[in-house]
Coordinates of C-alpha atoms in Angstrom, one line a residue:
M1331 CA -20.0 -43.9 -6.1
R1332 CA -20.7 -40.4 -7.4
R1333 CA -22.8 -39.6 -4.3
F1334 CA -20.0 -40.8 -2.0
V1335 CA -17.5 -38.6 -3.7
L1336 CA -19.8 -35.6 -3.5
G1337 CA -20.5 -36.3 0.2
L1338 CA -16.8 -35.9 0.9
F1339 CA -16.8 -32.2 0.1
P1340 CA -18.8 -31.0 3.1
M1341 CA -16.6 -33.2 5.4
I1342 CA -13.4 -31.6 3.9
G1343 CA -14.9 -28.1 4.5
L1344 CA -15.7 -28.9 8.1
L1345 CA -12.2 -30.3 8.7
A1346 CA -10.6 -27.2 7.2
V1347 CA -12.7 -25.0 9.5
L1348 CA -11.8 -27.1 12.6
V1349 CA -8.0 -26.9 11.8
V1350 CA -8.1 -23.1 11.4
A1351 CA -10.0 -22.8 14.6
G1352 CA -7.6 -25.1 16.4
I1353 CA -4.6 -23.0 15.2
G1354 CA -6.4 -19.9 16.3
I1355 CA -6.9 -21.2 19.9
V1356 CA -3.2 -22.0 20.1
V1357 CA -2.2 -18.5 18.9
W1358 CA -4.7 -16.9 21.2
R1359 CA -3.1 -18.6 24.2
V1360 CA 0.4 -17.8 23.1
A1361 CA -0.5 -14.1 22.5
G1362 CA -1.6 -13.8 26.1
Y1363 CA 1.8 -14.7 27.4
Q1364 CA 3.7 -11.9 29.1
P1365 CA 7.4 -12.6 29.7
L1366 CA 9.1 -11.9 33.0
L1367 CA 12.0 -9.5 32.7
P1368 CA 15.5 -9.7 34.4
A1369 CA 16.6 -7.3 37.0
T1370 CA 19.3 -5.8 34.7
M1371 CA 18.9 -5.6 31.0
I1372 CA 20.6 -4.7 27.7
L1373 CA 18.1 -4.1 24.9
S1374 CA 19.1 -5.9 21.7
T1375 CA 17.9 -5.5 18.1
D1376 CA 18.8 -6.3 14.5
L1377 CA 18.2 -3.1 12.6
G1378 CA 19.4 -4.9 9.4
R1379 CA 16.0 -6.6 9.2
G1380 CA 14.2 -3.2 8.9
L1381 CA 11.3 -1.8 10.8
V1382 CA 7.7 -1.9 9.4
D1383 CA 6.0 1.5 9.5
G1384 CA 2.4 0.7 10.1
P1385 CA 0.2 -1.4 12.4
S1386 CA 1.5 -4.5 14.0
Q1387 CA 0.9 -7.9 12.3
S1388 CA -1.9 -10.0 13.4
P1389 CA -0.9 -13.0 15.6
L1390 CA -1.9 -15.3 12.8
A1391 CA 0.5 -13.8 10.4
E1392 CA 3.2 -13.8 13.1
L1393 CA 2.7 -17.5 13.7
A1394 CA 3.0 -18.3 9.9
F1395 CA 5.7 -15.9 8.8
G1396 CA 7.5 -14.7 12.0
K1397 CA 7.2 -11.4 13.8
K1398 CA 8.3 -8.4 11.9
P1399 CA 9.6 -5.5 14.1
T1400 CA 7.7 -2.3 13.8
L1401 CA 9.0 1.3 13.9
R1402 CA 6.4 2.2 16.5
G1403 CA 7.4 -0.7 18.7
F1404 CA 11.1 0.2 18.5
L1405 CA 10.4 3.8 19.4
D1406 CA 8.1 2.8 22.3
A1407 CA 10.7 0.3 23.6
L1408 CA 13.5 3.0 23.6
E1409 CA 11.2 5.5 25.2
R1410 CA 10.1 3.1 28.0
G1411 CA 13.6 1.7 28.4
G1412 CA 15.1 5.2 28.6
D1413 CA 13.1 5.8 31.8
D1414 CA 13.6 2.2 33.2
P1415 CA 16.6 1.9 35.6
R1416 CA 16.8 -1.8 34.8
V1417 CA 17.8 -1.0 31.2
K1418 CA 21.5 0.0 30.9
G1419 CA 21.8 0.4 27.2
I1420 CA 21.2 -1.0 23.7
Y1421 CA 23.2 -3.3 21.4
A1422 CA 22.2 -3.3 17.7
H1423 CA 23.4 -5.3 14.8
L1424 CA 23.5 -3.4 11.5
G1425 CA 24.5 -3.9 8.0
G1426 CA 21.5 -4.5 5.8
D1427 CA 20.3 -1.5 3.7
S1428 CA 16.7 -2.1 4.7
L1429 CA 15.6 1.2 6.1
G1430 CA 14.6 4.2 4.1
L1431 CA 16.5 7.4 4.8
A1432 CA 13.6 9.2 6.6
R1433 CA 13.0 6.1 8.8
A1434 CA 16.7 6.0 9.6
Q1435 CA 16.4 9.6 10.7
E1436 CA 13.5 8.6 13.0
V1437 CA 15.6 5.8 14.5
R1438 CA 18.6 8.1 14.9
D1439 CA 16.5 10.6 16.8
A1440 CA 15.2 7.9 19.1
I1441 CA 18.8 6.6 19.8
A1442 CA 19.9 10.2 20.6
A1443 CA 17.0 10.6 23.1
F1444 CA 17.8 7.2 24.7
R1445 CA 21.5 8.2 25.1
A1446 CA 20.5 11.6 26.5
K1447 CA 18.9 9.7 29.5
G1448 CA 22.3 8.2 30.4
K1449 CA 22.1 4.9 28.5
F1450 CA 24.9 3.5 26.3
A1451 CA 24.4 2.5 22.7
I1452 CA 26.7 0.2 20.8
A1453 CA 26.4 -0.9 17.2
F1454 CA 28.1 -3.8 15.5
S1455 CA 28.3 -4.7 11.8
E1456 CA 30.2 -7.4 9.9
S1457 CA 30.3 -4.9 7.0
F1458 CA 28.5 -1.8 5.9
G1459 CA 28.1 -3.0 2.4
E1460 CA 30.2 -5.9 1.2
F1461 CA 31.2 -4.8 -2.3
G1462 CA 28.1 -2.7 -2.3
A1463 CA 26.8 0.6 -1.1
G1464 CA 26.6 1.0 2.7
T1465 CA 25.9 4.8 3.0
R1466 CA 22.4 4.5 4.6
P1467 CA 23.2 1.8 7.1
Y1468 CA 26.4 3.6 8.1
Y1469 CA 24.5 6.9 8.5
L1470 CA 22.1 5.1 10.9
A1471 CA 25.1 3.6 12.8
T1472 CA 26.5 7.0 13.6
A1473 CA 23.6 7.6 16.0
F1474 CA 25.4 5.1 18.4
E1475 CA 28.2 6.2 20.6
E1476 CA 30.4 3.3 19.7
I1477 CA 30.6 1.5 16.3
W1478 CA 32.3 -1.9 15.9
L1479 CA 33.4 -3.4 12.6
Q1480 CA 34.5 -6.9 11.8
P1481 CA 38.2 -7.1 10.7
M1482 CA 37.4 -8.1 7.1
G1483 CA 34.5 -5.7 6.9
A1484 CA 34.2 -2.4 5.1
V1485 CA 32.5 0.9 5.3
G1486 CA 30.8 1.3 2.0
L1487 CA 30.4 5.1 2.4
V1488 CA 30.2 6.0 -1.3
G1489 CA 27.3 8.5 -1.4
L1490 CA 23.9 8.2 -3.1
H1491 CA 23.1 6.8 -6.5
A1492 CA 19.8 6.9 -8.3
E1493 CA 19.3 4.5 -11.2
V1494 CA 16.1 4.3 -13.2
P1495 CA 15.4 1.4 -15.6
F1496 CA 13.6 2.4 -18.8
L1497 CA 11.6 -0.2 -20.6
R1498 CA 10.5 1.7 -23.7
G1499 CA 13.0 -0.1 -26.0
T1500 CA 11.8 -3.5 -24.7
L1501 CA 8.1 -2.5 -25.2
D1502 CA 8.8 -1.3 -28.7
R1503 CA 10.4 -4.7 -29.6
L1504 CA 7.5 -6.5 -28.1
G1505 CA 5.0 -4.3 -29.9
I1506 CA 3.5 -2.8 -26.7
Q1507 CA 2.6 0.9 -27.0
P1508 CA 2.5 3.0 -23.8
S1509 CA -0.2 5.7 -24.0
F1510 CA -0.2 8.0 -21.0
A1511 CA -1.0 11.6 -20.1
R1512 CA 0.2 13.6 -17.1
R1513 CA -0.1 16.9 -15.2
E1514 CA 2.6 18.2 -15.3
E1515 CA 6.2 17.8 -16.5
Y1516 CA 7.7 16.5 -13.3
K1517 CA 5.1 13.7 -12.9
S1518 CA 7.5 11.1 -14.0
A1519 CA 6.1 7.8 -12.7
A1520 CA 5.3 6.5 -16.2
N1521 CA 8.6 7.7 -17.7
S1522 CA 10.1 4.2 -17.3
L1523 CA 7.5 3.0 -19.8
T1524 CA 7.4 6.0 -22.2
E1525 CA 11.0 7.1 -22.3
T1526 CA 14.5 5.7 -23.0
E1527 CA 16.3 8.0 -20.6
M1528 CA 15.6 10.7 -18.0
T1529 CA 13.7 13.7 -19.3
G1530 CA 15.1 17.2 -18.5
P1531 CA 12.7 17.8 -15.6
Q1532 CA 13.1 14.3 -14.2
R1533 CA 16.9 14.7 -14.2
E1534 CA 16.6 18.1 -12.6
E1535 CA 14.3 16.7 -9.9
T1536 CA 16.5 13.7 -9.2
E1537 CA 19.7 15.6 -8.9
A1538 CA 18.2 18.1 -6.6
L1539 CA 16.8 15.4 -4.3
L1540 CA 20.2 13.6 -4.3
G1541 CA 21.9 16.9 -3.4
A1542 CA 19.5 17.6 -0.6
L1543 CA 19.7 14.1 0.9
A1544 CA 23.5 13.9 0.6
G1545 CA 23.8 17.1 2.4
Q1546 CA 21.7 15.7 5.3
I1547 CA 23.8 12.6 5.5
N1548 CA 27.1 14.5 5.4
H1549 CA 25.9 16.8 8.2
G1550 CA 24.6 13.9 10.3
I1551 CA 27.8 11.9 10.0
A1552 CA 30.1 14.9 10.6
E1553 CA 28.1 15.9 13.7
A1554 CA 28.0 12.4 15.2
R1555 CA 31.7 11.6 14.5
H1556 CA 33.1 15.0 15.3
L1557 CA 34.3 15.6 11.8
S1558 CA 34.0 18.5 9.5
E1559 CA 31.3 18.4 6.8
S1560 CA 33.7 19.3 4.1
G1561 CA 36.0 16.5 5.3
V1562 CA 33.3 14.0 5.3
E1563 CA 32.2 15.0 1.8
A1564 CA 35.8 14.7 0.5
L1565 CA 36.2 11.2 2.1
I1566 CA 33.0 10.0 0.6
G1567 CA 34.5 10.6 -2.8
R1568 CA 37.3 8.2 -1.8
G1569 CA 35.2 5.3 -0.4
P1570 CA 34.6 2.5 0.2
F1571 CA 37.0 1.9 3.1
V1572 CA 38.5 -1.3 4.5
A1573 CA 38.4 -1.7 8.3
D1574 CA 41.8 -0.2 9.1
E1575 CA 41.1 2.8 6.9
A1576 CA 37.6 3.3 8.4
Q1577 CA 39.1 3.4 11.9
M1578 CA 42.0 5.7 10.8
F1579 CA 39.5 8.2 9.3
G1580 CA 37.3 8.1 12.5
F1581 CA 34.3 6.3 10.9
V1582 CA 34.4 3.4 13.4
D1583 CA 35.7 3.1 17.0
R1584 CA 36.6 -0.6 17.3
I1585 CA 37.6 -3.4 15.0
G1586 CA 36.6 -6.8 16.4
Y1587 CA 34.2 -9.7 16.1
R1588 CA 30.7 -10.0 17.4
D1589 CA 31.8 -11.8 20.6
D1590 CA 34.3 -9.0 21.3
A1591 CA 31.5 -6.4 20.9
I1592 CA 29.2 -8.4 23.1
A1593 CA 31.9 -8.7 25.8
E1594 CA 32.3 -4.9 25.8
V1595 CA 28.5 -4.5 26.1
H1596 CA 28.4 -6.8 29.1
R1597 CA 31.3 -4.9 30.7
R1598 CA 29.5 -1.6 30.2
A1599 CA 26.2 -2.9 31.6
G1600 CA 27.8 -4.5 34.7
S1601 CA 27.6 -7.9 36.3
G1602 CA 24.4 -10.0 35.8
A1603 CA 23.0 -8.0 32.9
E1604 CA 21.0 -10.0 30.4
F1605 CA 20.2 -9.3 26.7
V1606 CA 16.5 -8.8 26.1
S1607 CA 15.1 -8.2 22.6
V1608 CA 13.3 -5.0 22.0
S1609 CA 10.0 -6.9 21.3
R1610 CA 10.3 -9.1 24.4
Y1611 CA 11.1 -6.0 26.5
L1612 CA 8.0 -4.2 25.2
E1613 CA 5.8 -7.2 25.9
G1614 CA 7.0 -7.4 29.5
A1615 CA 7.3 -3.7 30.3
G1616 CA 4.3 -2.5 28.3
H1617 CA 4.0 0.4 25.9
P1618 CA 4.4 4.0 27.1
H1619 CA 1.5 6.5 26.8
D1620 CA -1.1 4.2 28.3
K1621 CA -3.1 6.6 30.5
G1622 CA -4.6 10.1 30.4
P1623 CA -6.5 11.9 27.6
T1624 CA -6.6 9.9 24.4
I1625 CA -4.7 10.7 21.2
A1626 CA -5.9 8.5 18.3
L1627 CA -3.2 7.0 16.0
I1628 CA -4.4 6.2 12.4
Y1629 CA -2.0 4.6 10.0
G1630 CA -2.1 5.4 6.2
T1631 CA 0.5 3.0 4.8
G1632 CA 1.0 1.8 1.2
L1633 CA -0.6 2.3 -2.1
I1634 CA -4.0 4.0 -1.7
T1635 CA -6.9 1.9 -3.0
Q1636 CA -10.6 1.9 -2.7
G1637 CA -10.8 -1.8 -1.6
S1638 CA -9.8 -3.7 1.5
S1639 CA -6.4 -3.3 3.0
T1640 CA -3.9 -6.0 2.1
A1641 CA -0.3 -6.7 3.0
S1642 CA 2.1 -9.4 1.9
P1643 CA 3.8 -11.0 4.9
L1644 CA 6.5 -12.1 2.5
T1645 CA 7.3 -8.8 0.7
G1646 CA 6.0 -6.4 3.3
N1647 CA 4.2 -4.5 0.5
A1648 CA 1.0 -3.0 1.8
E1649 CA -2.1 -1.2 0.5
M1650 CA -4.0 1.6 2.2
S1651 CA -7.7 1.0 2.1
A1652 CA -9.6 4.3 1.8
R1653 CA -12.5 2.5 3.4
A1654 CA -10.5 1.3 6.4
V1655 CA -8.8 4.6 7.0
A1656 CA -12.1 6.5 6.7
R1657 CA -13.7 4.1 9.2
G1658 CA -10.8 4.8 11.5
F1659 CA -11.3 8.6 11.3
R1660 CA -15.1 8.2 11.8
A1661 CA -14.5 6.1 14.9
A1662 CA -12.0 8.6 16.3
F1663 CA -14.0 11.7 15.8
R1664 CA -17.1 10.1 17.3
D1665 CA -15.2 9.0 20.4
A1666 CA -15.7 11.6 23.1
D1667 CA -12.4 10.5 24.8
V1668 CA -10.3 11.4 21.7
R1669 CA -8.7 14.8 22.0
A1670 CA -6.6 14.8 18.8
I1671 CA -5.6 12.5 15.9
L1672 CA -2.1 11.6 14.8
F1673 CA -2.2 10.5 11.2
R1674 CA 0.9 8.6 10.2
I1675 CA 1.4 8.5 6.4
D1676 CA 3.9 6.5 4.4
S1677 CA 2.5 6.3 0.9
P1678 CA 3.5 7.0 -2.7
G1679 CA -0.1 7.8 -3.5
G1680 CA -2.6 5.8 -5.6
S1681 CA -6.2 6.2 -6.6
A1682 CA -7.4 9.8 -6.9
V1683 CA -10.9 8.8 -5.8
A1684 CA -9.7 6.8 -2.8
S1685 CA -7.5 9.7 -1.8
E1686 CA -10.4 12.1 -2.0
T1687 CA -12.4 9.7 0.3
I1688 CA -9.7 9.9 3.0
W1689 CA -9.2 13.7 2.4
R1690 CA -12.9 14.2 3.2
E1691 CA -12.7 12.3 6.5
V1692 CA -9.7 14.3 7.6
G1693 CA -11.7 17.4 7.0
R1694 CA -14.7 16.0 8.8
A1695 CA -12.6 15.2 11.9
R1696 CA -11.4 18.8 12.1
E1697 CA -15.0 20.0 11.6
R1698 CA -15.9 17.9 14.6
G1699 CA -13.3 19.6 16.8
K1700 CA -10.6 16.9 16.6
P1701 CA -7.3 18.4 15.6
V1702 CA -5.3 16.3 13.0
I1703 CA -1.5 16.2 13.0
V1704 CA 0.2 14.3 10.2
S1705 CA 3.5 12.5 10.7
M1706 CA 5.2 11.6 7.4
G1707 CA 7.4 8.5 7.0
D1708 CA 9.8 7.8 4.1
T1709 CA 7.2 8.9 1.5
A1710 CA 4.1 11.0 1.4
G1711 CA 3.8 11.9 -2.2
S1712 CA 1.0 12.6 -4.7
G1713 CA -2.1 11.0 -3.1
G1714 CA 0.0 10.6 0.1
Y1715 CA 0.3 14.4 0.2
Y1716 CA -3.3 14.9 -0.9
I1717 CA -4.6 13.2 2.2
A1718 CA -2.2 15.2 4.4
A1719 CA -3.1 18.6 3.0
P1720 CA -6.2 19.3 5.2
A1721 CA -4.4 18.5 8.5
D1722 CA -3.8 21.2 11.2
K1723 CA -0.1 20.5 11.1
I1724 CA 2.2 18.4 8.9
V1725 CA 5.5 17.0 10.3
A1726 CA 8.1 15.3 8.0
Q1727 CA 11.6 14.1 8.4
P1728 CA 14.2 16.1 6.4
A1729 CA 14.6 13.1 4.1
T1730 CA 10.9 12.4 3.6
L1731 CA 9.9 12.4 -0.1
T1732 CA 6.7 14.4 -0.4
G1733 CA 4.8 16.8 -2.7
S1734 CA 4.4 15.3 -6.2
I1735 CA 1.2 17.4 -6.6
G1736 CA 0.0 16.1 -10.0
V1737 CA -1.8 13.3 -11.8
L1738 CA -1.2 10.8 -14.5
A1739 CA -3.3 8.1 -16.3
G1740 CA -3.1 5.9 -19.3
K1741 CA -2.7 2.3 -20.5
L1742 CA -0.4 -0.1 -22.4
V1743 CA -1.7 -1.1 -25.8
I1744 CA -0.9 -4.8 -26.4
A1745 CA -2.7 -5.5 -29.7
E1746 CA 0.5 -5.7 -31.8
F1747 CA 2.2 -7.9 -29.2
L1748 CA -0.7 -10.3 -29.2
H1749 CA -0.7 -10.3 -33.0
K1750 CA 2.9 -11.4 -32.9
L1751 CA 1.9 -14.4 -30.8
G1752 CA -0.9 -15.3 -33.1
V1753 CA -3.7 -14.0 -30.8
T1754 CA -6.5 -12.0 -32.3
T1755 CA -9.4 -10.3 -30.6
D1756 CA -12.8 -9.1 -31.7
S1757 CA -15.3 -6.9 -29.9
A1758 CA -18.8 -5.4 -29.9
E1759 CA -19.6 -2.0 -28.6
R1760 CA -22.4 0.2 -27.5
G1761 CA -21.3 3.8 -27.0
A1762 CA -18.7 5.8 -28.9
N1763 CA -16.2 5.7 -26.0
S1764 CA -17.0 2.2 -24.6
G1765 CA -13.6 0.8 -25.6
M1766 CA -11.7 3.8 -24.2
F1767 CA -9.8 1.8 -21.7
S1768 CA -9.3 -1.3 -23.9
A1769 CA -5.7 -2.5 -24.1
M1770 CA -6.3 -3.5 -27.7
R1771 CA -6.1 0.0 -29.2
D1772 CA -4.9 3.6 -28.5
F1773 CA -7.2 6.4 -27.4
T1774 CA -9.2 8.0 -30.2
P1775 CA -9.1 11.8 -30.4
P1776 CA -12.5 12.1 -28.6
E1777 CA -11.3 9.6 -26.0
R1778 CA -8.1 11.5 -25.5
E1779 CA -10.1 14.7 -25.0
R1780 CA -12.1 13.0 -22.3
L1781 CA -8.9 11.7 -20.6
D1782 CA -7.4 15.2 -20.7
A1783 CA -10.6 16.7 -19.2
S1784 CA -10.5 14.2 -16.4
L1785 CA -6.8 14.9 -15.6
D1786 CA -7.4 18.6 -15.7
S1787 CA -10.3 18.3 -13.3
I1788 CA -8.3 16.1 -10.8
Y1789 CA -5.2 18.3 -11.1
W1790 CA -7.2 21.5 -10.5
G1791 CA -9.0 19.9 -7.5
F1792 CA -5.7 18.7 -6.0
K1793 CA -4.2 22.2 -6.2
Q1794 CA -7.4 23.7 -4.7
H1795 CA -7.3 21.3 -1.8
V1796 CA -3.7 22.1 -1.1
A1797 CA -4.2 25.8 -1.3
A1798 CA -7.1 25.6 1.2
G1799 CA -5.4 23.3 3.5
R1800 CA -2.0 25.0 3.6
H1801 CA -3.4 28.6 3.3
L1802 CA -1.5 29.2 0.1
S1803 CA -2.4 31.2 -3.0
E1804 CA -3.0 29.4 -6.3
E1805 CA 0.2 30.9 -7.6
Q1806 CA 2.2 29.6 -4.6
V1807 CA 0.7 26.1 -5.1
E1808 CA 1.4 26.1 -8.8
A1809 CA 5.1 27.0 -8.1
V1810 CA 5.5 23.8 -6.0
A1811 CA 3.2 21.6 -8.0
K1812 CA 3.6 20.2 -11.5
G1813 CA 4.2 16.8 -10.1
R1814 CA 7.6 17.7 -8.5
V1815 CA 8.9 15.7 -5.5
W1816 CA 10.6 17.6 -2.7
S1817 CA 12.6 16.5 0.3
G1818 CA 10.9 17.2 3.7
E1819 CA 13.5 19.9 4.3
E1820 CA 12.7 21.6 1.0
A1821 CA 8.9 21.1 1.5
Q1822 CA 9.1 23.0 4.8
A1823 CA 10.8 25.9 3.2
K1824 CA 8.1 26.0 0.5
G1825 CA 5.2 25.9 3.0
L1826 CA 4.1 22.3 2.3
V1827 CA 5.3 21.1 5.7
D1828 CA 5.1 22.8 9.2
A1829 CA 7.9 21.1 11.2
L1830 CA 10.7 18.7 10.8
G1831 CA 10.8 15.5 12.9
G1832 CA 9.1 12.2 13.5
Y1833 CA 6.6 10.7 15.9
A1834 CA 7.9 12.6 18.9
T1835 CA 7.5 16.0 17.2
A1836 CA 4.1 15.2 15.9
L1837 CA 2.9 13.9 19.3
Q1838 CA 4.1 17.2 20.9
L1839 CA 2.0 19.2 18.4
A1840 CA -0.9 16.9 19.0
K1841 CA -0.7 17.5 22.7
E1842 CA -0.6 21.2 22.1
A1843 CA -3.6 21.0 19.8
A1844 CA -5.5 18.8 22.4
K1845 CA -4.6 21.2 25.2
I1846 CA -2.7 18.5 27.1
P1847 CA 0.3 19.9 29.2
A1848 CA 3.7 19.3 27.5
D1849 CA 4.8 17.0 30.3
G1850 CA 1.3 15.6 30.9
P1851 CA 0.5 11.9 30.3
F1852 CA -1.7 10.7 27.5
K1853 CA -3.0 7.5 25.9
L1854 CA -2.1 6.6 22.4
V1855 CA -4.8 4.4 20.9
V1856 CA -4.7 2.9 17.3
F1857 CA -7.9 3.5 15.3
P1858 CA -9.5 1.4 13.9
R1859 CA -9.1 -0.5 17.1
E1860 CA -6.5 -3.4 16.7
K1861 CA -8.4 -6.6 17.2
S1862 CA -7.6 -9.5 19.5
T1863 CA -6.6 -12.8 18.1
A1864 CA -10.0 -14.3 18.8
E1865 CA -11.7 -11.4 16.9
L1866 CA -9.4 -11.9 13.9
I1867 CA -10.2 -15.6 13.8
A1868 CA -13.9 -14.9 14.0
D1869 CA -13.7 -12.3 11.3
R1870 CA -11.9 -14.7 9.0
L1871 CA -14.3 -17.5 9.7
F1872 CA -17.7 -15.9 10.1
D1873 CA -17.5 -12.6 8.2
L1874 CA -18.0 -10.3 11.2
D1875 CA -15.9 -7.4 9.9
H1876 CA -18.9 -5.1 9.0
D1877 CA -18.8 -1.4 8.2
E1878 CA -21.4 1.0 9.6
D1879 CA -23.5 0.6 6.4
G1880 CA -23.7 -3.2 7.0
G1881 CA -21.2 -4.0 4.2
S1882 CA -18.5 -6.5 4.7
S1883 CA -14.9 -6.1 3.7
Q1884 CA -14.6 -9.6 2.2
P1885 CA -16.4 -12.9 2.2
S1886 CA -15.6 -15.2 5.2
L1887 CA -13.3 -18.1 5.0
I1888 CA -16.1 -20.5 5.6
E1889 CA -18.2 -18.9 2.8
R1890 CA -15.3 -18.9 0.4
S1891 CA -14.3 -22.5 1.2
L1892 CA -17.8 -23.9 0.9
T1893 CA -18.6 -21.9 -2.2
A1894 CA -15.5 -23.3 -3.9
L1895 CA -16.3 -26.8 -2.8
G1896 CA -19.9 -26.5 -3.8
T1897 CA -18.9 -25.2 -7.3
L1898 CA -16.5 -28.1 -7.8
A1899 CA -19.1 -30.6 -6.7
A1900 CA -21.7 -29.1 -9.1
Q1901 CA -19.2 -29.3 -12.0
I1902 CA -18.4 -32.9 -11.2
E1903 CA -22.1 -33.8 -11.0
A1904 CA -22.8 -32.0 -14.3
L1905 CA -20.0 -33.8 -16.1
T1906 CA -20.6 -37.2 -14.6
G1907 CA -24.4 -37.2 -14.5
D1908 CA -26.9 -39.3 -16.5
S1909 CA -27.9 -36.5 -18.9
A1910 CA -26.1 -34.6 -21.6
T1911 CA -24.1 -31.5 -20.7
L1912 CA -25.2 -28.1 -22.2
H1913 CA -22.9 -25.4 -20.9
M1914 CA -23.1 -21.8 -22.1
P1915 CA -19.5 -20.5 -22.9
P1916 CA -18.1 -17.5 -21.1
L1917 CA -18.9 -14.2 -22.8
G1918 CA -15.9 -12.3 -21.5
D1919 CA -15.7 -9.1 -19.4
I1920 CA -18.6 -6.8 -20.4
R1921 CA -18.0 -3.2 -19.2

């Protein structure tokens, strides 16, 4: 009986592999489908769902979790559609507060360029914030020439609000001690753990950012709705507004339902026009920038780590693998067809070592004669700015959060908390500082000295790299460092950013650096190369994703499945065998 049970495991493993392969074949065939487009079209999109700023999902993830619209795809569709006589305009549903302010500015710029080519743009929302803030989605809506609002809806134009939770009191009650060090006073990422309220520098920084961003929003709304900035600012202090008030003050054009708005869209587009989603249109019409000299596009999205890139299809949270980004740069600067590199960064930072790895490859690309232009998304702070610093040019949206030139490190000491639960620990050590990063005790004075020395070294190196990359003096860098976050608009004034704008501005600078005529065609190619469905399946199954040094990013699915099954079978055999069981207990994590 035991042998029969054990024999089932290889069969289960084989069946699992066959199921995955079968799903892969189906997805492969579906991915190759190219839809036919109608003779007259209205592009449609739901901007309330948000737009992912990074590479497109794999077809496998799309099958399992649905396709997430990307910012790059949206921009490409509007650019292609703007020059397509079949496309008459765009209809967008808005309402959800899912786009960061800088990303909203990128979309606003794209809508303005689309309208400048003679296309109409109509937005509809049930409500811009239903008993909640709607400032950002309404700001986005003002890029459209006509805004529709449902009769019971509202315009939650109430301004900006920043609220920071502080857990220090909770940690004290639990017996958890935060022990951190930072360089310098504006480096406030750990303040939620170490403080009970905003410190003076943190409040100064936060209020300055709110002021800068609120000014941009006021200006954008006033310009789009033909109102005065002072009038908009005064009205924001009186919000939110019910539908009739919003129309009276000039914030919306029409009050009606979705079917009313759609009827108006059809009237504007003319007889026979059909709605086509942005994603379907792009699949049928193709991406722009598909011929001519090559400009490489490399994404740096999410928390910077040394390991493999990961992304949650449920939350959208991503990690930026230094290894993967470095591989992309190496492939790009070794490719003779690549004339310049566009590096798109949307990251709050992360590992200092991983950031330095990427920083080095950016510099190597320039040494190999490949200009690097950085385009910043919602955030490019700390490590996100570190990896941008050596680029030829840096482009940011006015609302991009960037800078944060500083460093912090530390730990949470949980010994007292565990003691309250009746948990005790013991240890053995070799080396005076071997327990330096243990969560069971605070740093000793010698360990604190080593921590401070490490932070001083990283902070000094960070500032040196910024000074060299931005051609600034040490004094100039120190004046904008200390961990302080700046808006893109402020960062440009202080020499940390070269130009304000998004992809379009960055691509123009890349063309200039690559000596491609301003109106000349070019090919935008993602590096590392985006793999086909078949290649993704093969990577998952057979561990084919090798680096140039022969290393693999992760074990294959087959290897992981069979290893797990083999381990389980061995445990069953050991526990049900004919001899006594002699197992060595685990010794814990020895570092």
